[in-house]
Amino acid sequence: MAEYKPPTTEAEFKKNFKQKKPLMNATEAFYESSRCLFCYDAPCIKACPTQIDIPLFIKQIHTDNVTGASKTIFDSNWLGNVCGVVCPTGVLCEGACVYNHQDVPPIQIGRLQNFATNKTINSEKNIFKVGDSNGKKIAIIGAGPAGIACACEARTLGFEVDIYEAKELPSGLNVHGVAPYKITNEEVLKEVEYLQKQLKFSIIYNTSIASKEQLKQLENDYDAIFLGVGLGKTRELRLEGEDKEGVIGAVEFIEELRMKHHKLVVPKRVVVIGGGNTAMDAASESARMGARKTVLTYRNSKDNMGAYGFEYDLAISAGVDSLFNVTPIAIVGNGKVEGVKFAKTEMIDGNLQTNMKNVFVVRCDLVIKATGQAKQGHLYDLIDNLDAGNNAIIKVNDETFQTSNPKYFAGGDAINGGSEVVNAAYDGKMAAQGIHSWLNK
Ligand SMILES: Cc1cc2nc3c(=O)[nH]c(=O)nc-3n(C[C@H](O)[C@H](O)[C@H](O)COP(=O)(O)OP(=O)(O)OC[C@H]3O[C@@H](n4cnc5c(N)ncnc54)[C@H](O)[C@@H]3O)c2cc1C
Ligand code: SF4
C-alpha cells in the first residue's frame, strides 16, 4: 500500500499523481497494435458510446499511419485524445475485447487511441475542414466535453459557433473534475486548442448565462442553442454542523486540487462521505496529497456502492481506509470540524435502517461530501417550455437531441444526470447533426 508525503513542489505533485495510463512509445504501440484480431462485427466498436472504428485505427497505427488513425478516432469522437485515458475502458471497449474470453489481457485500446491522437496533436497537422458556410449561427452554453464536441461538429457542417463559458478554462470537468492521475491540465487544454485552431469556433469565457434577458438575447441572435451545462455544485446533506469550517463538497475539493496542485494544503485526517466514483477519486486524491488518514464512508455495503470496483481498488491502493454501513448524522466541532458522528445502518426486510443506538464519532480535520451534484434547474426554469421533469434532467429526443423547446438542444450530464466524458462527446456531436437536420427541414 502506497504512502504519500504532502507534495511541496510541482515535481512532487506529479510524482504523487503519476499517470495511470502513461503515453505509449512507438515500439509499445507497434507491438500492442499487432495483437488486434480484427474481429468481424467487432464487439469493442459496439461497446464504445461513440462507435469509433477501433480495429481500423489500430491497423492504421500498426502500418505507421498515425495521422489516419487520429482521423478515424476524431471522426467519431471529438474528444478522442482525452477519452483514451479517462474512459473507464474496462467496462467499455476493452471490457468487450474478445481476449477477455481467453484469459489474455485485452488490447489497450484507450492507450493506443491516446498515443495516436497525442502524436497528431503535437505535430500540429491540420486534419479537419470547416464546412462551407450555411449562413446560420449556433450558441452553445458550456464549454465542457458536450459543448466542445457540438461546436466541432457544427463547424464541419458550416455553422458559425460561439460558446459561452462561465469559467476561465474550457473542457468542463476534464480540467476541473477528472482525477489528475488520469490526465493533466496541459493535455486537456492542448486538445481543445488543437481543435479550436482548425475549426475556429469562439469561446467567450467568464460568461455565465444565468438570466432570462441573456437567454432572450441568444434566442434573437442565434438560429439554435445547445445546452451543455453539465451539473452544478455538490448537493447539501442538510446535516447538523454542515456549515462548519472544514466541510467541503467533493467537486469543489477536486476543482481546487486541479487548479492549485501542490499549493493546496490537505490536513492530516480526512473523512469522505459517499460511495460513487467521485467519492473514490476524492479519497484517493486526499491520500495522494499526503493526508495521514483518509476514511471512505458509505451508508450501505461495499457491494452496493455505485463506484466501479477498479476505482475502489485504486483508492485502497493509495492507502485509503473504508467504513461501510454507516450514515453521517452530524458534523461535530467547535466552529471548525473535529469529526463526523455516524450511526450504523443495517438492512432489514430490504430497507436500509439507521440504528441510532449504535453511534460513534470518527475524528477528522476535513470532511469531503461526495454525495452527488445538484442539477441546473434554476437555468432550465428560465427557458420557455423546457421539459426537465421533476428531477431537473433535460428531456431530449433520442436521435436529434432536441428539447421540448425546438430552438434548444442539449447533451452530456445535463441530460443523463452524470455519466462519462465519452457520452457527453457523443451527445454534443449528435446534437449538432440534429440542429443541422432541423434547420434544413
Ligand atoms: C469528480 C469527477 C470525476 C470524473 N471522472 C471521470 C473520469 O475519470 N472519466 C470519465 O469519462 N468521466 C468522468 N467524470 C464525468 C465527466 O467529467 C462528465 O460526464 C463530463 O465532463 C460531462 O460533460 P458536460 O459537457 O456535460 O459537462 P461539464 O464537463 O460539467 O461541462 C459543463 C460546462 O458548462 C459550464 N457552464 C455551466 N453552467 C453554465 C452557464 N449557465 N453559463 C455558461 N457556462 C456554464 C461549466 O463551467 C462547464 O465548463 C467525472 C466527473 C466528476 C464530477
Ligand atoms: S472513446 Fe473510450 S470507449 Fe470509445 S474506444 Fe476510445 S477509450 Fe474506448
Short mmCIF file of C-alpha atoms and ligand atoms in Angstrom, two decimals:
data_model
loop_
_atom_site.label_atom_id
_atom_site.label_comp_id
_atom_site.label_asym_id
_atom_site.label_seq_id
_atom_site.Cartn_x
_atom_site.Cartn_y
_atom_site.Cartn_z
CA MET A 1 0.00 0.00 0.00
CA ALA A 2 1.38 3.37 -1.01
CA GLU A 3 2.07 6.14 1.47
CA TYR A 4 2.34 9.65 0.14
CA LYS A 5 4.14 12.66 1.57
CA PRO A 6 2.40 16.03 1.14
CA PRO A 7 3.77 17.43 -2.15
CA THR A 8 5.52 20.79 -1.75
CA THR A 9 6.60 21.30 -5.37
CA GLU A 10 5.04 20.66 -8.78
CA ALA A 11 7.53 17.82 -9.31
CA GLU A 12 6.44 16.13 -6.08
CA PHE A 13 2.79 16.64 -7.04
CA LYS A 14 3.44 14.96 -10.39
CA LYS A 15 5.18 12.08 -8.63
CA ASN A 16 2.21 11.51 -6.30
CA PHE A 17 -0.20 11.82 -9.21
CA LYS A 18 1.75 9.69 -11.66
CA GLN A 19 -0.29 8.96 -14.80
CA LYS A 20 -2.23 5.68 -14.58
CA LYS A 21 -2.17 5.27 -18.33
CA PRO A 22 1.15 6.76 -19.41
CA LEU A 23 1.77 7.69 -23.00
CA MET A 24 2.94 4.68 -25.04
CA ASN A 25 6.11 4.93 -27.06
CA ALA A 26 6.18 3.93 -30.75
CA THR A 27 7.56 0.45 -30.04
CA GLU A 28 4.90 -0.29 -27.44
CA ALA A 29 2.19 0.98 -29.81
CA PHE A 30 3.55 -1.13 -32.67
CA TYR A 31 3.57 -4.25 -30.51
CA GLU A 32 0.17 -3.60 -28.90
CA SER A 33 -1.47 -2.85 -32.25
CA SER A 34 -0.10 -6.14 -33.65
CA ARG A 35 -2.29 -8.02 -31.14
CA CYS A 36 -5.62 -6.94 -32.68
CA LEU A 37 -7.51 -9.86 -34.24
CA PHE A 38 -9.64 -7.53 -36.42
CA CYS A 39 -12.79 -9.33 -35.35
CA TYR A 40 -15.75 -9.46 -37.69
CA ASP A 41 -18.53 -7.37 -36.13
CA ALA A 42 -16.00 -6.12 -33.55
CA PRO A 43 -17.58 -6.05 -30.06
CA CYS A 44 -15.28 -3.19 -28.98
CA ILE A 45 -16.92 -0.84 -31.51
CA LYS A 46 -20.37 -1.63 -30.13
CA ALA A 47 -19.13 -1.08 -26.57
CA CYS A 48 -17.78 2.39 -27.37
CA PRO A 49 -20.52 5.03 -26.92
CA THR A 50 -19.04 6.96 -29.87
CA GLN A 51 -18.66 3.81 -32.01
CA ILE A 52 -15.08 4.52 -33.08
CA ASP A 53 -13.89 2.08 -35.77
CA ILE A 54 -11.35 0.61 -33.35
CA PRO A 55 -9.92 -2.21 -35.49
CA LEU A 56 -9.36 0.32 -38.31
CA PHE A 57 -7.44 2.83 -36.19
CA ILE A 58 -5.41 0.02 -34.63
CA LYS A 59 -4.48 -1.24 -38.11
CA GLN A 60 -3.56 2.33 -39.13
CA ILE A 61 -1.26 2.63 -36.09
CA HIS A 62 0.33 -0.70 -36.95
CA THR A 63 1.06 0.44 -40.51
CA ASP A 64 2.54 3.70 -39.18
CA ASN A 65 -0.37 5.78 -40.45
CA VAL A 66 -0.81 7.63 -37.19
CA THR A 67 -2.48 10.64 -38.82
CA GLY A 68 -5.01 8.32 -40.46
CA ALA A 69 -5.62 6.66 -37.10
CA SER A 70 -6.26 10.03 -35.47
CA LYS A 71 -8.66 10.98 -38.25
CA THR A 72 -10.56 7.73 -37.69
CA ILE A 73 -10.77 8.48 -33.97
CA PHE A 74 -11.74 12.16 -34.20
CA ASP A 75 -14.29 11.43 -36.95
CA SER A 76 -16.30 9.59 -34.28
CA ASN A 77 -15.19 11.36 -31.12
CA TRP A 78 -14.02 14.96 -30.97
CA LEU A 79 -12.52 14.34 -27.53
CA GLY A 80 -10.60 11.30 -28.75
CA ASN A 81 -7.36 12.16 -27.01
CA VAL A 82 -8.84 12.79 -23.56
CA CYS A 83 -11.18 9.80 -23.82
CA GLY A 84 -8.24 7.48 -24.48
CA VAL A 85 -7.10 7.98 -20.90
CA VAL A 86 -10.21 8.97 -18.95
CA CYS A 87 -12.73 6.46 -20.31
CA PRO A 88 -13.49 3.55 -17.98
CA THR A 89 -12.25 1.27 -20.76
CA GLY A 90 -12.55 -1.87 -18.62
CA VAL A 91 -16.33 -1.55 -18.73
CA LEU A 92 -16.45 -0.15 -22.29
CA CYS A 93 -14.27 -1.04 -25.31
CA GLU A 94 -11.57 -3.07 -23.55
CA GLY A 95 -14.16 -4.88 -21.46
CA ALA A 96 -15.68 -6.15 -24.72
CA CYS A 97 -12.39 -7.29 -26.29
CA VAL A 98 -12.57 -10.99 -27.22
CA TYR A 99 -9.22 -11.63 -25.48
CA ASN A 100 -11.13 -11.40 -22.18
CA HIS A 101 -12.72 -14.77 -23.03
CA GLN A 102 -9.30 -16.34 -23.43
CA ASP A 103 -7.81 -15.15 -20.15
CA VAL A 104 -5.49 -12.90 -22.10
CA PRO A 105 -5.27 -9.16 -21.27
CA PRO A 106 -7.46 -7.13 -23.62
CA ILE A 107 -5.87 -4.81 -26.14
CA GLN A 108 -5.07 -1.45 -24.56
CA ILE A 109 -7.42 0.40 -26.87
CA GLY A 110 -7.53 3.59 -24.81
CA ARG A 111 -3.77 3.98 -24.62
CA LEU A 112 -3.41 3.28 -28.35
CA GLN A 113 -6.05 5.92 -29.04
CA ASN A 114 -4.21 8.37 -26.81
CA PHE A 115 -0.89 7.51 -28.48
CA ALA A 116 -2.15 8.28 -31.99
CA THR A 117 -4.06 11.45 -31.17
CA ASN A 118 -1.29 12.78 -28.94
CA LYS A 119 1.23 12.39 -31.74
CA THR A 120 -1.03 14.14 -34.25
CA ILE A 121 -1.85 16.98 -31.84
CA ASN A 122 1.85 17.53 -31.12
CA SER A 123 2.64 17.55 -34.85
CA GLU A 124 0.01 20.32 -35.26
CA LYS A 125 -1.09 18.67 -38.50
CA ASN A 126 -4.36 20.02 -39.93
CA ILE A 127 -6.76 17.16 -40.36
CA PHE A 128 -10.16 18.87 -40.12
CA LYS A 129 -12.05 21.04 -42.55
CA VAL A 130 -14.58 23.77 -41.75
CA GLY A 131 -17.74 23.18 -43.79
CA ASP A 132 -18.92 25.73 -46.37
CA SER A 133 -20.84 28.43 -44.55
CA ASN A 134 -24.57 27.73 -44.34
CA GLY A 135 -25.23 31.24 -43.03
CA LYS A 136 -26.59 30.01 -39.68
CA LYS A 137 -25.37 30.50 -36.13
CA ILE A 138 -25.39 28.32 -33.04
CA ALA A 139 -24.87 29.45 -29.45
CA ILE A 140 -23.53 26.83 -27.07
CA ILE A 141 -23.85 27.27 -23.32
CA GLY A 142 -20.96 25.48 -21.59
CA ALA A 143 -17.51 24.60 -22.98
CA GLY A 144 -17.43 21.14 -21.42
CA PRO A 145 -16.95 17.98 -23.49
CA ALA A 146 -20.55 18.13 -24.76
CA GLY A 147 -20.25 21.79 -25.80
CA ILE A 148 -16.84 21.36 -27.45
CA ALA A 149 -18.00 18.28 -29.39
CA CYS A 150 -21.11 20.12 -30.54
CA ALA A 151 -19.01 23.11 -31.65
CA CYS A 152 -16.58 20.97 -33.66
CA GLU A 153 -19.27 19.03 -35.46
CA ALA A 154 -21.29 22.19 -36.12
CA ARG A 155 -18.28 23.89 -37.71
CA THR A 156 -17.78 20.97 -40.10
CA LEU A 157 -21.44 21.45 -41.09
CA GLY A 158 -20.87 25.12 -41.89
CA PHE A 159 -22.36 26.86 -38.81
CA GLU A 160 -20.88 29.87 -37.05
CA VAL A 161 -20.42 28.86 -33.40
CA ASP A 162 -20.00 30.84 -30.20
CA ILE A 163 -19.58 29.04 -26.89
CA TYR A 164 -20.47 30.90 -23.67
CA GLU A 165 -18.47 29.52 -20.75
CA ALA A 166 -18.87 30.52 -17.09
CA LYS A 167 -15.28 29.69 -16.15
CA GLU A 168 -11.93 30.82 -17.48
CA LEU A 169 -10.88 27.47 -18.96
CA PRO A 170 -12.51 25.15 -21.49
CA SER A 171 -13.35 21.46 -21.21
CA GLY A 172 -15.51 21.47 -18.07
CA LEU A 173 -14.86 18.61 -15.68
CA ASN A 174 -11.93 17.41 -17.80
CA VAL A 175 -9.90 20.19 -16.21
CA HIS A 176 -11.92 20.69 -13.04
CA GLY A 177 -13.06 17.21 -12.05
CA VAL A 178 -11.29 14.19 -13.56
CA ALA A 179 -8.52 12.84 -11.32
CA PRO A 180 -5.07 14.29 -12.12
CA TYR A 181 -3.56 10.78 -12.30
CA LYS A 182 -5.76 10.15 -15.32
CA ILE A 183 -4.97 13.29 -17.28
CA THR A 184 -3.06 16.54 -16.83
CA ASN A 185 -4.46 20.03 -17.38
CA GLU A 186 -1.90 20.57 -20.17
CA GLU A 187 -3.08 17.55 -22.13
CA VAL A 188 -6.74 18.54 -21.85
CA LEU A 189 -6.10 22.11 -22.95
CA LYS A 190 -3.80 21.07 -25.80
CA GLU A 191 -6.57 19.02 -27.41
CA VAL A 192 -9.08 21.89 -27.21
CA GLU A 193 -6.51 24.30 -28.63
CA TYR A 194 -5.78 21.88 -31.49
CA LEU A 195 -9.48 21.58 -32.32
CA GLN A 196 -10.16 25.29 -31.98
CA LYS A 197 -7.24 26.33 -34.18
CA GLN A 198 -8.54 24.31 -37.09
CA LEU A 199 -12.27 24.61 -36.60
CA LYS A 200 -12.30 28.24 -35.47
CA PHE A 201 -15.21 28.32 -33.05
CA SER A 202 -15.16 31.08 -30.48
CA ILE A 203 -15.29 30.62 -26.71
CA ILE A 204 -16.43 33.58 -24.64
CA TYR A 205 -15.01 32.90 -21.16
CA ASN A 206 -16.14 34.11 -17.73
CA THR A 207 -19.66 34.49 -19.08
CA SER A 208 -22.34 32.66 -17.20
CA ILE A 209 -25.73 32.58 -18.89
CA ALA A 210 -27.99 32.98 -15.93
CA SER A 211 -30.84 35.36 -16.74
CA LYS A 212 -33.95 35.42 -18.89
CA GLU A 213 -32.61 38.53 -20.64
CA GLN A 214 -29.40 36.77 -21.67
CA LEU A 215 -31.35 33.80 -22.97
CA LYS A 216 -33.73 36.05 -24.94
CA GLN A 217 -30.70 37.77 -26.48
CA LEU A 218 -29.26 34.40 -27.54
CA GLU A 219 -32.62 33.36 -28.95
CA ASN A 220 -32.66 36.55 -31.06
CA ASP A 221 -29.05 36.31 -32.19
CA TYR A 222 -28.76 32.60 -32.99
CA ASP A 223 -30.68 30.00 -35.01
CA ALA A 224 -30.29 27.31 -32.35
CA ILE A 225 -28.92 26.95 -28.82
CA PHE A 226 -27.15 23.93 -27.34
CA LEU A 227 -27.24 23.41 -23.57
CA GLY A 228 -24.06 21.67 -22.41
CA VAL A 229 -24.09 22.96 -18.87
CA GLY A 230 -23.41 19.71 -17.04
CA LEU A 231 -24.32 19.55 -13.36
CA GLY A 232 -23.91 22.02 -10.52
CA LYS A 233 -22.25 22.09 -7.12
CA THR A 234 -22.23 19.25 -4.59
CA ARG A 235 -25.67 18.73 -3.05
CA GLU A 236 -26.22 19.74 0.56
CA LEU A 237 -26.58 16.90 3.06
CA ARG A 238 -28.66 19.01 5.46
CA LEU A 239 -26.69 17.64 8.40
CA GLU A 240 -26.30 19.34 11.75
CA GLY A 241 -22.93 21.16 11.70
CA GLU A 242 -22.56 21.02 7.90
CA ASP A 243 -21.66 24.72 7.82
CA LYS A 244 -18.53 24.23 9.95
CA GLU A 245 -15.14 25.22 8.59
CA GLY A 246 -13.51 22.18 7.01
CA VAL A 247 -16.59 20.73 5.29
CA ILE A 248 -16.35 20.80 1.50
CA GLY A 249 -18.11 19.23 -1.49
CA ALA A 250 -16.07 16.70 -3.47
CA VAL A 251 -16.47 18.56 -6.76
CA GLU A 252 -15.29 21.78 -5.14
CA PHE A 253 -12.38 19.99 -3.41
CA ILE A 254 -11.25 18.34 -6.65
CA GLU A 255 -11.61 21.58 -8.61
CA GLU A 256 -9.36 23.35 -6.11
CA LEU A 257 -6.87 20.50 -6.30
CA ARG A 258 -6.85 20.55 -10.12
CA MET A 259 -6.17 24.29 -10.12
CA LYS A 260 -3.75 24.61 -7.18
CA HIS A 261 -1.85 21.29 -7.29
CA HIS A 262 0.83 21.20 -4.54
CA LYS A 263 -0.30 24.60 -3.25
CA LEU A 264 -3.46 23.04 -1.83
CA VAL A 265 -2.99 22.01 1.79
CA VAL A 266 -4.88 18.87 2.80
CA PRO A 267 -4.96 18.26 6.56
CA LYS A 268 -3.91 15.04 8.28
CA ARG A 269 -7.28 13.33 8.83
CA VAL A 270 -9.95 13.26 6.14
CA VAL A 271 -13.39 11.67 6.05
CA VAL A 272 -15.04 11.20 2.66
CA ILE A 273 -18.78 10.58 2.58
CA GLY A 274 -20.17 8.69 -0.41
CA GLY A 275 -19.88 5.52 -2.45
CA GLY A 276 -19.71 6.71 -6.06
CA ASN A 277 -16.75 7.26 -8.38
CA THR A 278 -16.38 10.86 -7.23
CA ALA A 279 -16.02 9.65 -3.61
CA MET A 280 -13.29 7.21 -4.71
CA ASP A 281 -11.49 9.99 -6.60
CA ALA A 282 -11.72 12.43 -3.68
CA ALA A 283 -10.44 9.81 -1.21
CA SER A 284 -7.62 8.71 -3.49
CA GLU A 285 -6.65 12.32 -4.15
CA SER A 286 -6.58 13.34 -0.49
CA ALA A 287 -4.36 10.32 0.28
CA ARG A 288 -2.05 11.34 -2.58
CA MET A 289 -1.97 14.86 -1.15
CA GLY A 290 -0.39 13.35 1.95
CA ALA A 291 -3.34 13.07 4.35
CA ARG A 292 -2.13 10.70 7.06
CA LYS A 293 -5.53 9.01 7.35
CA THR A 294 -8.33 9.10 4.79
CA VAL A 295 -11.51 7.20 5.62
CA LEU A 296 -14.07 6.48 2.94
CA THR A 297 -17.51 6.05 4.48
CA TYR A 298 -20.61 4.65 2.83
CA ARG A 299 -24.09 4.11 4.17
CA ASN A 300 -24.61 0.70 2.54
CA SER A 301 -22.39 -2.34 1.96
CA LYS A 302 -19.35 -2.43 -0.33
CA ASP A 303 -21.30 -4.46 -2.91
CA ASN A 304 -23.95 -1.76 -3.11
CA MET A 305 -21.55 1.09 -3.86
CA GLY A 306 -22.16 2.87 -7.16
CA ALA A 307 -18.42 3.15 -7.87
CA TYR A 308 -16.59 0.91 -10.29
CA GLY A 309 -14.61 -1.81 -8.49
CA PHE A 310 -11.35 -0.64 -10.08
CA GLU A 311 -11.88 2.89 -8.74
CA TYR A 312 -12.36 1.49 -5.22
CA ASP A 313 -9.24 -0.68 -5.59
CA LEU A 314 -7.30 2.39 -6.71
CA ALA A 315 -8.36 4.31 -3.60
CA ILE A 316 -7.44 1.41 -1.32
CA SER A 317 -4.06 1.03 -3.03
CA ALA A 318 -3.43 4.74 -2.32
CA GLY A 319 -3.81 3.98 1.40
CA VAL A 320 -7.49 4.85 1.93
CA ASP A 321 -9.43 3.04 4.70
CA SER A 322 -13.10 2.24 4.29
CA LEU A 323 -16.07 2.03 6.57
CA PHE A 324 -19.33 0.54 5.30
CA ASN A 325 -22.89 0.56 6.64
CA VAL A 326 -22.51 3.89 8.41
CA THR A 327 -24.53 7.04 7.86
CA PRO A 328 -23.45 10.53 8.98
CA ILE A 329 -25.82 12.13 11.47
CA ALA A 330 -23.87 15.26 12.44
CA ILE A 331 -20.61 17.09 11.90
CA VAL A 332 -19.02 17.82 15.26
CA GLY A 333 -16.56 20.50 16.32
CA ASN A 334 -16.36 23.94 17.76
CA GLY A 335 -16.67 26.21 14.70
CA LYS A 336 -14.15 24.02 12.92
CA VAL A 337 -14.65 20.36 12.03
CA GLU A 338 -13.37 17.90 14.62
CA GLY A 339 -15.16 14.79 13.47
CA VAL A 340 -18.24 13.17 11.96
CA LYS A 341 -20.84 11.44 14.08
CA PHE A 342 -22.05 8.27 12.39
CA ALA A 343 -24.79 5.77 13.13
CA LYS A 344 -24.55 2.17 11.95
CA THR A 345 -27.00 1.04 9.30
CA GLU A 346 -28.45 -2.39 8.68
CA MET A 347 -30.61 -3.93 6.00
CA ILE A 348 -33.94 -5.02 7.45
CA ASP A 349 -36.57 -6.51 5.11
CA GLY A 350 -34.84 -4.97 2.11
CA ASN A 351 -34.78 -1.47 3.65
CA LEU A 352 -31.68 0.26 4.91
CA GLN A 353 -32.35 1.26 8.54
CA THR A 354 -30.32 3.56 10.77
CA ASN A 355 -29.54 2.20 14.21
CA MET A 356 -29.42 5.25 16.48
CA LYS A 357 -28.33 3.05 19.39
CA ASN A 358 -25.04 2.38 17.63
CA VAL A 359 -23.46 5.80 17.25
CA PHE A 360 -19.78 6.81 17.18
CA VAL A 361 -17.52 9.65 16.06
CA VAL A 362 -14.69 9.46 13.54
CA ARG A 363 -12.22 12.25 14.29
CA CYS A 364 -11.04 14.32 11.33
CA ASP A 365 -9.95 17.79 10.19
CA LEU A 366 -11.65 17.75 6.78
CA VAL A 367 -14.96 16.31 5.59
CA ILE A 368 -15.44 15.79 1.86
CA LYS A 369 -19.05 15.28 0.83
CA ALA A 370 -19.25 13.19 -2.32
CA THR A 371 -22.97 12.86 -2.29
CA GLY A 372 -23.88 13.89 -5.83
CA GLN A 373 -24.08 17.12 -7.77
CA ALA A 374 -27.13 19.37 -7.85
CA LYS A 375 -28.85 19.86 -11.20
CA GLN A 376 -29.02 23.15 -13.10
CA GLY A 377 -32.77 23.54 -12.63
CA HIS A 378 -32.54 27.29 -11.92
CA LEU A 379 -31.38 27.81 -15.55
CA TYR A 380 -33.93 25.43 -17.06
CA ASP A 381 -36.74 27.28 -15.28
CA LEU A 382 -35.85 30.40 -17.28
CA ILE A 383 -36.35 28.70 -20.65
CA ASP A 384 -39.90 28.68 -22.03
CA ASN A 385 -41.45 25.22 -22.34
CA LEU A 386 -38.26 23.35 -21.48
CA ASP A 387 -39.21 19.96 -20.09
CA ALA A 388 -36.72 18.87 -17.46
CA GLY A 389 -39.18 16.80 -15.42
CA ASN A 390 -39.25 16.90 -11.65
CA ASN A 391 -35.64 15.83 -11.35
CA ALA A 392 -34.21 18.70 -13.49
CA ILE A 393 -32.73 16.40 -16.13
CA ILE A 394 -33.46 17.83 -19.56
CA LYS A 395 -35.58 15.58 -21.75
CA VAL A 396 -34.43 15.29 -25.36
CA ASN A 397 -35.34 13.39 -28.49
CA ASP A 398 -33.04 10.30 -28.51
CA GLU A 399 -31.85 10.86 -32.06
CA THR A 400 -31.81 14.61 -32.59
CA PHE A 401 -31.14 15.79 -29.00
CA GLN A 402 -33.79 18.45 -29.47
CA THR A 403 -35.59 19.52 -26.29
CA SER A 404 -39.29 20.30 -25.85
CA ASN A 405 -38.46 23.91 -26.84
CA PRO A 406 -37.49 23.35 -30.51
CA LYS A 407 -34.83 26.07 -30.53
CA TYR A 408 -32.89 24.33 -27.74
CA PHE A 409 -30.84 21.14 -27.96
CA ALA A 410 -28.98 19.55 -25.07
CA GLY A 411 -26.47 16.84 -24.20
CA GLY A 412 -23.97 15.49 -21.67
CA ASP A 413 -24.51 15.38 -17.92
CA ALA A 414 -27.43 17.81 -18.28
CA ILE A 415 -29.48 15.08 -19.97
CA ASN A 416 -28.09 11.92 -18.35
CA GLY A 417 -27.71 13.16 -14.76
CA GLY A 418 -23.96 12.41 -14.73
CA SER A 419 -22.16 9.88 -16.88
CA GLU A 420 -18.79 9.83 -18.67
CA VAL A 421 -16.87 12.19 -20.94
CA VAL A 422 -17.39 9.86 -23.89
CA ASN A 423 -21.19 10.10 -23.52
CA ALA A 424 -21.01 13.88 -23.49
CA ALA A 425 -18.78 13.81 -26.60
CA TYR A 426 -21.31 11.62 -28.40
CA ASP A 427 -24.29 13.77 -27.40
CA GLY A 428 -22.64 17.01 -28.49
CA LYS A 429 -21.76 15.62 -31.90
CA MET A 430 -25.22 14.16 -32.49
CA ALA A 431 -26.92 17.35 -31.30
CA ALA A 432 -25.03 19.37 -33.93
CA GLN A 433 -26.32 16.95 -36.55
CA GLY A 434 -29.80 17.24 -35.01
CA ILE A 435 -29.64 21.05 -35.29
CA HIS A 436 -28.47 20.75 -38.89
CA SER A 437 -31.39 18.47 -39.84
CA TRP A 438 -33.91 20.67 -38.02
CA LEU A 439 -32.73 23.90 -39.65
CA ASN A 440 -32.68 22.27 -43.07
CA LYS A 441 -36.19 20.91 -42.84
C1 LIG B 1 -15.05 14.25 -9.79
C2 LIG B 1 -15.42 13.71 -11.14
C3 LIG B 1 -14.56 12.81 -11.76
C4 LIG B 1 -14.90 12.30 -13.01
N1 LIG B 1 -14.05 11.40 -13.60
C5 LIG B 1 -14.35 10.92 -14.83
C6 LIG B 1 -13.46 10.02 -15.48
O1 LIG B 1 -12.44 9.62 -14.93
N2 LIG B 1 -13.80 9.59 -16.72
C7 LIG B 1 -14.93 10.00 -17.36
O2 LIG B 1 -15.16 9.61 -18.51
N3 LIG B 1 -15.80 10.84 -16.76
C8 LIG B 1 -15.53 11.32 -15.51
N4 LIG B 1 -16.40 12.18 -14.90
C9 LIG B 1 -17.65 12.56 -15.60
C10 LIG B 1 -17.37 13.58 -16.71
O3 LIG B 1 -16.45 14.53 -16.26
C11 LIG B 1 -18.66 14.23 -17.16
O4 LIG B 1 -19.58 13.21 -17.55
C12 LIG B 1 -18.45 15.17 -18.36
O5 LIG B 1 -17.49 16.14 -18.07
C13 LIG B 1 -19.76 15.82 -18.74
O6 LIG B 1 -19.54 16.78 -19.73
P1 LIG B 1 -20.54 18.01 -19.93
O7 LIG B 1 -20.01 18.78 -21.08
O8 LIG B 1 -21.93 17.51 -19.99
O9 LIG B 1 -20.46 18.83 -18.57
P2 LIG B 1 -19.23 19.53 -17.81
O10 LIG B 1 -17.96 18.81 -18.01
O11 LIG B 1 -19.71 19.72 -16.42
O12 LIG B 1 -19.11 20.94 -18.51
C14 LIG B 1 -20.14 21.91 -18.38
C15 LIG B 1 -19.55 23.28 -18.66
O13 LIG B 1 -20.60 24.24 -18.71
C16 LIG B 1 -20.22 25.39 -17.98
N5 LIG B 1 -21.46 26.02 -17.52
C17 LIG B 1 -22.35 25.53 -16.63
N6 LIG B 1 -23.38 26.37 -16.48
C18 LIG B 1 -23.14 27.43 -17.30
C19 LIG B 1 -23.86 28.63 -17.59
N7 LIG B 1 -25.04 28.90 -17.03
N8 LIG B 1 -23.31 29.51 -18.47
C20 LIG B 1 -22.10 29.23 -19.06
N9 LIG B 1 -21.40 28.10 -18.81
C21 LIG B 1 -21.91 27.20 -17.96
C22 LIG B 1 -19.34 24.84 -16.86
O14 LIG B 1 -18.49 25.84 -16.33
C23 LIG B 1 -18.57 23.74 -17.59
O15 LIG B 1 -17.40 24.21 -18.18
C24 LIG B 1 -16.11 12.70 -13.65
C25 LIG B 1 -16.97 13.60 -13.01
C26 LIG B 1 -16.62 14.10 -11.76
C27 LIG B 1 -17.55 15.05 -11.08
S1 SF4 B 2 -13.70 6.56 -26.77
FE1 SF4 B 2 -13.42 5.47 -24.85
S2 SF4 B 2 -14.81 3.70 -25.00
FE2 SF4 B 2 -14.54 4.52 -27.08
S3 SF4 B 2 -12.83 3.29 -27.95
FE3 SF4 B 2 -11.97 5.16 -27.05
S4 SF4 B 2 -11.33 4.61 -24.99
FE4 SF4 B 2 -12.77 3.02 -25.70
#
